[in-house]
PDB file of C-alpha atoms in Angstrom:
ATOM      1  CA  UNK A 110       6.092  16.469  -6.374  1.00  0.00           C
ATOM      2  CA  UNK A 111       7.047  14.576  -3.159  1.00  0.00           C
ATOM      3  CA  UNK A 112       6.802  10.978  -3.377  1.00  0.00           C
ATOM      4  CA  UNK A 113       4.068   9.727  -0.782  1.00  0.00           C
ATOM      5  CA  UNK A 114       4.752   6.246   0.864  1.00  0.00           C
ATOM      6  CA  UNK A 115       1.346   4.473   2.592  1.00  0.00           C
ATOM      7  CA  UNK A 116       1.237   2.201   5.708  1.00  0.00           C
ATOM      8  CA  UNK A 117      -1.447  -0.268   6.158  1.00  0.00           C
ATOM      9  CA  UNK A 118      -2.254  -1.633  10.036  1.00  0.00           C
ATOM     10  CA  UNK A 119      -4.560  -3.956  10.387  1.00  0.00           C
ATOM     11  CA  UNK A 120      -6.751  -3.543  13.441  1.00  0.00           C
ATOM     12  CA  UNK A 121      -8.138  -7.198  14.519  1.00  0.00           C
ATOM     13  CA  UNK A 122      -6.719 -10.770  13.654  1.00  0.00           C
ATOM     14  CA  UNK A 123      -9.136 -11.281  10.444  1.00  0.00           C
ATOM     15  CA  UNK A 124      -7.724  -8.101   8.672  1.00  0.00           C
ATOM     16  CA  UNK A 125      -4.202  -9.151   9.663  1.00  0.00           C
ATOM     17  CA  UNK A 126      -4.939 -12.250   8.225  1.00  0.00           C
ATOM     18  CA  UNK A 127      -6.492 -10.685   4.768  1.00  0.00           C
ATOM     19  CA  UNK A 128      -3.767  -8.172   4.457  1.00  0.00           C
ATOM     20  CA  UNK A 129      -0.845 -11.319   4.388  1.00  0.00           C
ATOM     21  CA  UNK A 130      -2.832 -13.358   2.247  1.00  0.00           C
ATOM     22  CA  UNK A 131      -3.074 -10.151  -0.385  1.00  0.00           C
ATOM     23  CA  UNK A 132       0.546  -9.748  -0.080  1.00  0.00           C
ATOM     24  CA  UNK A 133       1.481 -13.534  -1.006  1.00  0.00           C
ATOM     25  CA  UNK A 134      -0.831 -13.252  -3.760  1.00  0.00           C
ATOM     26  CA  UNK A 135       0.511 -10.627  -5.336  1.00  0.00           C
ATOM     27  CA  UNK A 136       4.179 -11.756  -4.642  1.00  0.00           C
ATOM     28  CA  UNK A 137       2.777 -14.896  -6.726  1.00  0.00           C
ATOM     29  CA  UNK A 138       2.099 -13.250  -9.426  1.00  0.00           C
ATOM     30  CA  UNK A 139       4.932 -10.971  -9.658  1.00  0.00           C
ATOM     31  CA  UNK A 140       6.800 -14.175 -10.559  1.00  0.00           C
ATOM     32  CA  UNK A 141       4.827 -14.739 -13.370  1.00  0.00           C
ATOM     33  CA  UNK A 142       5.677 -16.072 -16.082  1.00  0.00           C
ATOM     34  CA  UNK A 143       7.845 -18.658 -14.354  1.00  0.00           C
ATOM     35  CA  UNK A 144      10.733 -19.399 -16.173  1.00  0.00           C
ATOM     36  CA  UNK A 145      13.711 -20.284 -14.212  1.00  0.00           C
ATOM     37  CA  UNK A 146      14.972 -21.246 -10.630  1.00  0.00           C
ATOM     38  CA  UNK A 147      14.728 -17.912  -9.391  1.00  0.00           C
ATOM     39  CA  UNK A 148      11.242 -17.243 -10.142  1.00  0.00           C
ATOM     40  CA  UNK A 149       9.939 -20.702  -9.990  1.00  0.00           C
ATOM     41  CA  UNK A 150      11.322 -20.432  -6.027  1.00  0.00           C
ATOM     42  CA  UNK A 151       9.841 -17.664  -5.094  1.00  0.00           C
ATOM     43  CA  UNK A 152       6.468 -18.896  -6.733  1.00  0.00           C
ATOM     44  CA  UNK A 153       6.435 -21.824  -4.958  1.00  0.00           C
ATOM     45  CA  UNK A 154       7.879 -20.301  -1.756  1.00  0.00           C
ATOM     46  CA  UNK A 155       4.576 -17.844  -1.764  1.00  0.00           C
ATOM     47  CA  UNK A 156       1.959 -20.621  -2.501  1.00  0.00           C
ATOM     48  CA  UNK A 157       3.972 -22.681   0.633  1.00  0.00           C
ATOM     49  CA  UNK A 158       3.311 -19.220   3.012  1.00  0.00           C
ATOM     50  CA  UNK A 159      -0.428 -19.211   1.431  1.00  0.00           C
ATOM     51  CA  UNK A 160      -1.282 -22.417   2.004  1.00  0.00           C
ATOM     52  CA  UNK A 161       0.242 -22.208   5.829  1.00  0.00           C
ATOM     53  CA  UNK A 162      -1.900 -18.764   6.578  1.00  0.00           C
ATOM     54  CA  UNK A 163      -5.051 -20.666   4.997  1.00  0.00           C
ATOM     55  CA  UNK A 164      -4.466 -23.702   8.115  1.00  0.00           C
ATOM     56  CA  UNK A 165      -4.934 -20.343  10.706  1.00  0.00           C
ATOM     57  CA  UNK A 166      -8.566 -19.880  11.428  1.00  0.00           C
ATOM     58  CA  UNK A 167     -11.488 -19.855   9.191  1.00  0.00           C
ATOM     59  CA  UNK A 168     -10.549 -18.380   6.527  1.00  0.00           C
ATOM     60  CA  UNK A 169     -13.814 -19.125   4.765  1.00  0.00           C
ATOM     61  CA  UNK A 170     -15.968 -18.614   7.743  1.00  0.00           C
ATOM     62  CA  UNK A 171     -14.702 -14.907   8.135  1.00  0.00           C
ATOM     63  CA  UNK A 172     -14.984 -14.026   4.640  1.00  0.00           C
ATOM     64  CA  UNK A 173     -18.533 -14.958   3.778  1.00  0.00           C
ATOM     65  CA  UNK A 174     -19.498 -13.083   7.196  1.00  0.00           C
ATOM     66  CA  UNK A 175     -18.270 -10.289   6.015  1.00  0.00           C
ATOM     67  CA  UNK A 176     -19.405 -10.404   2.117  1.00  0.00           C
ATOM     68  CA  UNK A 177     -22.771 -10.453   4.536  1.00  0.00           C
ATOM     69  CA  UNK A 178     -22.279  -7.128   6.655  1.00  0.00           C
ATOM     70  CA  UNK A 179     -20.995  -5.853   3.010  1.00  0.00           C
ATOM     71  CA  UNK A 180     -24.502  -6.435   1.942  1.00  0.00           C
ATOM     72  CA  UNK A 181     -26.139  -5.171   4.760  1.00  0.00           C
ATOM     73  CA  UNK A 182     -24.315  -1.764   4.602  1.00  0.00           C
ATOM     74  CA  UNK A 183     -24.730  -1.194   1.369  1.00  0.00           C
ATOM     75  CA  UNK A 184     -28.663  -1.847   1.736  1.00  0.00           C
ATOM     76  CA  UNK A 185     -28.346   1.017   4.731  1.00  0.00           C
ATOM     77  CA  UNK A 186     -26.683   2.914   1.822  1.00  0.00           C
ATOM     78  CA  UNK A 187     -29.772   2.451  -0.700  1.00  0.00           C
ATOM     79  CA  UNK A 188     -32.339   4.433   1.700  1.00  0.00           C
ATOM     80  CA  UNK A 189     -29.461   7.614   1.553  1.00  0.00           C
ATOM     81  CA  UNK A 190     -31.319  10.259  -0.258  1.00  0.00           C
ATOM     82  CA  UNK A 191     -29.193  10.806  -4.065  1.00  0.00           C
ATOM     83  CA  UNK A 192     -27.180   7.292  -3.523  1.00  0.00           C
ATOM     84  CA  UNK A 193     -26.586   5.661  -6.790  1.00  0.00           C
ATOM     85  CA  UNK A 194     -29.110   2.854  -6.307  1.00  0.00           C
ATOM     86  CA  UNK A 195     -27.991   1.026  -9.517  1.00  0.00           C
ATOM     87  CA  UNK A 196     -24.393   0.591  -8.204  1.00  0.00           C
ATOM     88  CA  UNK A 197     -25.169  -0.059  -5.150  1.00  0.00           C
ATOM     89  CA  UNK A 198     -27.377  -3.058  -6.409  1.00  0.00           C
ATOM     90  CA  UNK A 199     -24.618  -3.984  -8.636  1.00  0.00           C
ATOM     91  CA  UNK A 200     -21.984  -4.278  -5.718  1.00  0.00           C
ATOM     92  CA  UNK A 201     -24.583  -6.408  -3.648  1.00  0.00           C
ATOM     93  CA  UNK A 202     -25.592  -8.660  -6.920  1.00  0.00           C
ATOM     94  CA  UNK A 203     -21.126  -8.501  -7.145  1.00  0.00           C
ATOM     95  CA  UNK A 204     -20.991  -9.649  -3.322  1.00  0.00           C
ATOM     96  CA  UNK A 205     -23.966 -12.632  -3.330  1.00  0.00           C
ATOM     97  CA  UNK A 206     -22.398 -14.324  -6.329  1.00  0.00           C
ATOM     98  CA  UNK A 207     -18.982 -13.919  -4.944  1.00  0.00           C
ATOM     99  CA  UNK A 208     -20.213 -15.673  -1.724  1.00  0.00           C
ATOM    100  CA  UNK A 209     -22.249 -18.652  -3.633  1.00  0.00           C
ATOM    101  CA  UNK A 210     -18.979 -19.190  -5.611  1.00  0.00           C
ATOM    102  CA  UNK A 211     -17.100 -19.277  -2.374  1.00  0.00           C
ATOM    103  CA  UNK A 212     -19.700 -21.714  -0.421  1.00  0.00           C
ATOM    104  CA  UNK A 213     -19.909 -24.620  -3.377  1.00  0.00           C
ATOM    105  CA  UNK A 214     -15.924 -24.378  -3.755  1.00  0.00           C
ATOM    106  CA  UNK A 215     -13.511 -26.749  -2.258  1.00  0.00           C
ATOM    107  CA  UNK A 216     -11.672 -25.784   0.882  1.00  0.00           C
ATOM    108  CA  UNK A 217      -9.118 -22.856   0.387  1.00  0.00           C
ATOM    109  CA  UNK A 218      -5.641 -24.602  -1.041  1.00  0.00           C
ATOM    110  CA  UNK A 219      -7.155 -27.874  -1.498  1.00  0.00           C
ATOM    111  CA  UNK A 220      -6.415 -28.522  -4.802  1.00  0.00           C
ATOM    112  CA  UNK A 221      -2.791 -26.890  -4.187  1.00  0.00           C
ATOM    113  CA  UNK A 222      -2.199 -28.925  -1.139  1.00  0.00           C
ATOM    114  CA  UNK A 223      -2.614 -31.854  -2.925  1.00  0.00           C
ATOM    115  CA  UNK A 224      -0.335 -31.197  -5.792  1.00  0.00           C
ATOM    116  CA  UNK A 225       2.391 -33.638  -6.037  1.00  0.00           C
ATOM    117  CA  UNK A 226       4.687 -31.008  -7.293  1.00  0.00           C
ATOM    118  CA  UNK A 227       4.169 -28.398  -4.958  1.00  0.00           C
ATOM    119  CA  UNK A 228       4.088 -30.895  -2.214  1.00  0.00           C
ATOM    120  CA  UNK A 229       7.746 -31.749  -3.267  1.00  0.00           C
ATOM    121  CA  UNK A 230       8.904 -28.460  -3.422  1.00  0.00           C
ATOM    122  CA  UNK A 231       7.574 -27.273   0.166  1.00  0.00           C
ATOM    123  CA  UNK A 232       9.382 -30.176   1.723  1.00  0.00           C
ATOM    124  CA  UNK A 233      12.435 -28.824   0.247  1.00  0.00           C
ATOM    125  CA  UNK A 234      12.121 -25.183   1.216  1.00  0.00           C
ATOM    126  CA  UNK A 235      13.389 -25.367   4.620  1.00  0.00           C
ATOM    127  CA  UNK A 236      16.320 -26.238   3.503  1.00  0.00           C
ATOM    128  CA  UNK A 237      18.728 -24.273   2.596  1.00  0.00           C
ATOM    129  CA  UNK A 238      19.539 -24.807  -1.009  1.00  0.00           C
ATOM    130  CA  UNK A 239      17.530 -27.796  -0.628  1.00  0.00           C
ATOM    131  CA  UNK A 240      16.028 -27.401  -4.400  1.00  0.00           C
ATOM    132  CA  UNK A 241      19.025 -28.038  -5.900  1.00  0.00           C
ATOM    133  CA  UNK A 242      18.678 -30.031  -9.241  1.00  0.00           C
ATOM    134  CA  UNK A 243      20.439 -33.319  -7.513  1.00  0.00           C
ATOM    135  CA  UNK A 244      17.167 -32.569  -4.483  1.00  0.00           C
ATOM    136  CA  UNK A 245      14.851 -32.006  -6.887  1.00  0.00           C
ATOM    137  CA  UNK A 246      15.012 -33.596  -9.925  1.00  0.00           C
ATOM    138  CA  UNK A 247      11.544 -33.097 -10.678  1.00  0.00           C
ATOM    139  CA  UNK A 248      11.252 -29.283 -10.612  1.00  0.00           C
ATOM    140  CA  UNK A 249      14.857 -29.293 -12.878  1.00  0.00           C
ATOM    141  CA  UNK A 250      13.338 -31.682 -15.446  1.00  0.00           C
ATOM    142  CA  UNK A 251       9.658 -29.566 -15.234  1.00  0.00           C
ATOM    143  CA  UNK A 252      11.932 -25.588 -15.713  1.00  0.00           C
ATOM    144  CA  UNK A 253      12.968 -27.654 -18.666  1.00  0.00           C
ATOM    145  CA  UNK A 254       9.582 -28.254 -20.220  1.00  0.00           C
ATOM    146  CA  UNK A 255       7.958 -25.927 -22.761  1.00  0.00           C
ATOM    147  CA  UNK A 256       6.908 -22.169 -21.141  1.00  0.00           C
ATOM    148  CA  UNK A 257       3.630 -22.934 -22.726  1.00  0.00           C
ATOM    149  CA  UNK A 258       2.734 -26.391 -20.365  1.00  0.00           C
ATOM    150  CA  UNK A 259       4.395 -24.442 -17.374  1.00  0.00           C
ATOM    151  CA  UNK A 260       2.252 -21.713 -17.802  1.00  0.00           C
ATOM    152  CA  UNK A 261      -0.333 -24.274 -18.349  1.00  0.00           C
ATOM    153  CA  UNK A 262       0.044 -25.537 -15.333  1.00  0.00           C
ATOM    154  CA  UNK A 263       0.581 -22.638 -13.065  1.00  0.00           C
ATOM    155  CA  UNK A 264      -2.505 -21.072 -14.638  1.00  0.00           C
ATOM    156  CA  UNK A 265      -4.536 -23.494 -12.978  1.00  0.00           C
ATOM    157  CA  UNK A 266      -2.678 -23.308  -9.725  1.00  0.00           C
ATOM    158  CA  UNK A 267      -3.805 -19.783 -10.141  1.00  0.00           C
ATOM    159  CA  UNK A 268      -7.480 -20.613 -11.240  1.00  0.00           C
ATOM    160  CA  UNK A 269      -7.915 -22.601  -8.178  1.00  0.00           C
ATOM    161  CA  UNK A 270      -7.526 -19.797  -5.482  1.00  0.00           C
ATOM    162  CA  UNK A 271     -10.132 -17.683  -8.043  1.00  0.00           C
ATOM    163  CA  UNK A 272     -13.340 -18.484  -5.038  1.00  0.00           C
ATOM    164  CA  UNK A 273     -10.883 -16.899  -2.475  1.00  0.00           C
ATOM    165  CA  UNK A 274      -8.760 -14.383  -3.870  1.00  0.00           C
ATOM    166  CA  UNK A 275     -11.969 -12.753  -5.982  1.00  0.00           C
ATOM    167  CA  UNK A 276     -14.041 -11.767  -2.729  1.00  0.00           C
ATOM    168  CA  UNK A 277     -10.681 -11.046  -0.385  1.00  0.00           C
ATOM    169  CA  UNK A 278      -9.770  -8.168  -3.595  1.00  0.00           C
ATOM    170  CA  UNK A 279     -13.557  -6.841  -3.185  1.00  0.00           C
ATOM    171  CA  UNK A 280     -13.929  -6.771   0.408  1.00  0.00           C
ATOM    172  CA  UNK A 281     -10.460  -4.750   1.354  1.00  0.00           C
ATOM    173  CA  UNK A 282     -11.509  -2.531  -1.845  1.00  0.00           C
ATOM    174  CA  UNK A 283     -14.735  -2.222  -0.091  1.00  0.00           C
ATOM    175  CA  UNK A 284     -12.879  -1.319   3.486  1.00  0.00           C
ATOM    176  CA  UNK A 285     -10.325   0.841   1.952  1.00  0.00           C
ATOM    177  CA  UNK A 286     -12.565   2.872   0.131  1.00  0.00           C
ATOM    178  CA  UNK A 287     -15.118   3.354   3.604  1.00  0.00           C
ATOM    179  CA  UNK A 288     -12.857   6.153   4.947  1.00  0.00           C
ATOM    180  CA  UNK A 289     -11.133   8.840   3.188  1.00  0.00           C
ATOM    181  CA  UNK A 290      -7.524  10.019   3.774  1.00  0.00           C
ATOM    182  CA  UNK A 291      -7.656  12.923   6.028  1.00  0.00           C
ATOM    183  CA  UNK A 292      -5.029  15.379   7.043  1.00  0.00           C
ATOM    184  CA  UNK A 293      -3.661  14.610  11.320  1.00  0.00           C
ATOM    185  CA  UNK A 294      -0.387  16.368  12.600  1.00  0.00           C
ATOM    186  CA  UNK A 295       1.436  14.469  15.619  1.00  0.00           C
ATOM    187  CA  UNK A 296       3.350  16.415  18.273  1.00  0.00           C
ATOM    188  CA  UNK A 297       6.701  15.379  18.979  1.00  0.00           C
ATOM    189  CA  UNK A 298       6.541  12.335  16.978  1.00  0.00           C
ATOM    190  CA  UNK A 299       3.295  10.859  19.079  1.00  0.00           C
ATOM    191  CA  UNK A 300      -0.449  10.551  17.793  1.00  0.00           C
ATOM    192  CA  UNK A 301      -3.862   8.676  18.862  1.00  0.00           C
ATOM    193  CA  UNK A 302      -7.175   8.755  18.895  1.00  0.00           C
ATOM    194  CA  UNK A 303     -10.144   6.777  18.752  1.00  0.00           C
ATOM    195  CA  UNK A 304     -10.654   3.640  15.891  1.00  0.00           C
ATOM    196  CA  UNK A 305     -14.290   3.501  15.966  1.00  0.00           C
ATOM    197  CA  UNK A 306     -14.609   0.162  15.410  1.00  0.00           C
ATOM    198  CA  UNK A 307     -12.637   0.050  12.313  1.00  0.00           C
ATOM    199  CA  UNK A 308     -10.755  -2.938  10.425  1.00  0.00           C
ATOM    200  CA  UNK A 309      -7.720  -1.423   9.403  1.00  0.00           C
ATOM    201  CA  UNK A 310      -5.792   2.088   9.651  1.00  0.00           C
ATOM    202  CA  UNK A 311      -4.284   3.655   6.640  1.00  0.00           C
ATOM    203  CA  UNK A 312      -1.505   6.364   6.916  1.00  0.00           C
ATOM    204  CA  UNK A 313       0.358   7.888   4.552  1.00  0.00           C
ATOM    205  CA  UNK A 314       3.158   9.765   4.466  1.00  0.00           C
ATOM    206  CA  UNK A 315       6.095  12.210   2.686  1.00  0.00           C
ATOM    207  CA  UNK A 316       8.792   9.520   1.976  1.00  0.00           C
ATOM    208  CA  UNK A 317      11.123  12.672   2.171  1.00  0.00           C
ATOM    209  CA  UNK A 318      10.709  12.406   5.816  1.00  0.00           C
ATOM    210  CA  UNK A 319      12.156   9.206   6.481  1.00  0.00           C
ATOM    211  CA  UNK A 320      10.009   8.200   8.771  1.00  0.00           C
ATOM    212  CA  UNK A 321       8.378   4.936   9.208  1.00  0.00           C
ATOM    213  CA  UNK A 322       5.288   4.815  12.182  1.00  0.00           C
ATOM    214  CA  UNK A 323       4.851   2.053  14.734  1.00  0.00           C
ATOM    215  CA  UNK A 324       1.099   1.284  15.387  1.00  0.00           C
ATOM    216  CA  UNK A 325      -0.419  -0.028  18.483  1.00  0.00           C
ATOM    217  CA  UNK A 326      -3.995  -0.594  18.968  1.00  0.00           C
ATOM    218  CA  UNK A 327      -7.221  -2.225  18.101  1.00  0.00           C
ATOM    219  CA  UNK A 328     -10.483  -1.424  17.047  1.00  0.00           C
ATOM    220  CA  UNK A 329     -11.691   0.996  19.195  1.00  0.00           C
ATOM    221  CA  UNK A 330      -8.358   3.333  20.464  1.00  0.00           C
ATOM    222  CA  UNK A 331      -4.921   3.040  18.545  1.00  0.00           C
ATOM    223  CA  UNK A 332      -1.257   5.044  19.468  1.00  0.00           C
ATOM    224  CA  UNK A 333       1.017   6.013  16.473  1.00  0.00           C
ATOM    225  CA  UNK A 334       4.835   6.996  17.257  1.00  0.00           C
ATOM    226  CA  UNK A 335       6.754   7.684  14.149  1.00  0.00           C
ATOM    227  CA  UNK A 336      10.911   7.099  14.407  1.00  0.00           C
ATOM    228  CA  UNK A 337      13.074   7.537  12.108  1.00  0.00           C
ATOM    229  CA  UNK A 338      14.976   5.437   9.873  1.00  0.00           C
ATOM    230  CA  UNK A 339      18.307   6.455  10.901  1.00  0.00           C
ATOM    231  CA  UNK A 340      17.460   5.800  14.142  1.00  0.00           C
ATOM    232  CA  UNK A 341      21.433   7.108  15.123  1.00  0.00           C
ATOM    233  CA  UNK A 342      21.613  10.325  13.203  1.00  0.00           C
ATOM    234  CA  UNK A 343      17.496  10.611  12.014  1.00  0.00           C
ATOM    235  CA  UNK A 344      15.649  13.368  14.128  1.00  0.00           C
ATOM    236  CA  UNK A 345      11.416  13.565  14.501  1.00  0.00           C
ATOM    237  CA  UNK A 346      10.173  16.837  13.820  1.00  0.00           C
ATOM    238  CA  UNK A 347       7.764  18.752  16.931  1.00  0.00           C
ATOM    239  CA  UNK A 348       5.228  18.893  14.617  1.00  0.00           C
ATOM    240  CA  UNK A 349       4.562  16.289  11.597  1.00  0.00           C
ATOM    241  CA  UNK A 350       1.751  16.166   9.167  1.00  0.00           C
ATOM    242  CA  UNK A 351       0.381  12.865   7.899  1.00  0.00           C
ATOM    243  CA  UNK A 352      -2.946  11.844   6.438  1.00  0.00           C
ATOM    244  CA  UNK A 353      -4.518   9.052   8.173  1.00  0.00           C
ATOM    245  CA  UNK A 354      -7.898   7.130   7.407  1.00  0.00           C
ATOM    246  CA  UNK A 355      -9.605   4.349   9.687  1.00  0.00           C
ATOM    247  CA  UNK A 356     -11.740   2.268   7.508  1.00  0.00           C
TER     248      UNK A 356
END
């Protein structure tokens, strides 16, 4: 079996947004359990990048608008002759609590931009090797602690970005899942076609092929060119199949 390799583009600023935030919380908790330098680093150098995407726009704003067009598709979806009415109402019952949770919580990163640890630590990571134990003699002495009070404490780090990162995992399930992956070929390395007012294009691909594709576009027309990795000795087939979905 061919190994399959997917690209993600995101079509408009808000899904850009949403994608990076998704990637630096996942990068948080591959660190997880933090134990040492390395890991305790790369934590802290994630929660830093979080906490400067969450100053960029409403982050807030933008999410409970679209937990709201959520709802009102899915409602659209109800009157579809043989839809499954009692999921449906359990992804809108899912998508209102989600919301409530999100209104009555502080702002996004609040509680982590006040952390005098963290706070610390982000001063230091322009730096380089600025967390050194004789810079920061508070993060050496806290790596030295128990696991079970550092986990402790990094659980409710974690706990605290709950209201955020709980609706941002439903919402890009919700988009993903709105388009299926369908099969496109591009002629001489060169595709595009019409978005149709969609967030976010997904393309996958034969890793085999070492290819990677370079998007252009927004919502409503988008141009894919796909190069190879080699880009000295690599060489783009006349015809290439890919499956693509705009969601």
């Amino acid at each position: 079996m061919h190994p399959y390799v997917l690209f993600e583009h995101p079509l408009n600023e808000k899904m850009r947004t949403w994608l990076r935030m998704e990637f630096l919380l996942t990068q948080m908790e591959a660190q997880l359990p933090v134990r040492d330098h390395a890991s305790a680093l790369n934590f802290f150098r994630s929660v830093s990048d979080l906490l400067d995407v969450f100053e960029r726009g409403e982050i807030r704003t933008e999410i409970l608008k679209e937990l709201e067009r959520q709802q009102r598709k899915l409602n659209s979806w109800a009157d579809v002759p043989g839809a499954d009415t009692q999921r449906i109402q359990q992804l809108a019952t899912q998508l209102r609590e989600l919301g409530s949770r999100l209104m009555s919580a502080p702002r996004p990163g609040q509680i982590l931009r006040e952390d005098k640890m963290i706070a610390l630590v982000r001063q230091r990571l322009s730096i380089p090797g600025g967390c050194c134990s004789f810079d920061l003699p508070t993060l050496h002495i806290w790596l030295a602690l128990a696991q079970h009070l550092r986990d402790e404490q990094v659980a409710q780090w974690r706990n605290s970005l709950d209201p955020i990162r709980q609706p941002l995992n439903m919402l890009l399930d919700l988009i993903r899942n709105a388009s299926p992956l369908r099969k496109h070929t591009s002629l001489n390395g060169f595709y595009q076609d019409n978005g149709e007012d969609a967030d976010l294009l997904r393309l996958q691909m034969s890793a085999d092929d070492a290819l990677y594709p370079q998007i252009s576009g927004h919502k409503s027309r988008f141009a894919i060119r796909f190069l190879p990795l080699d880009s000295e000795n690599g060489a783009v087939p006349e015809r290439l199949d890919f499956e693509l979905a705009c969601c």
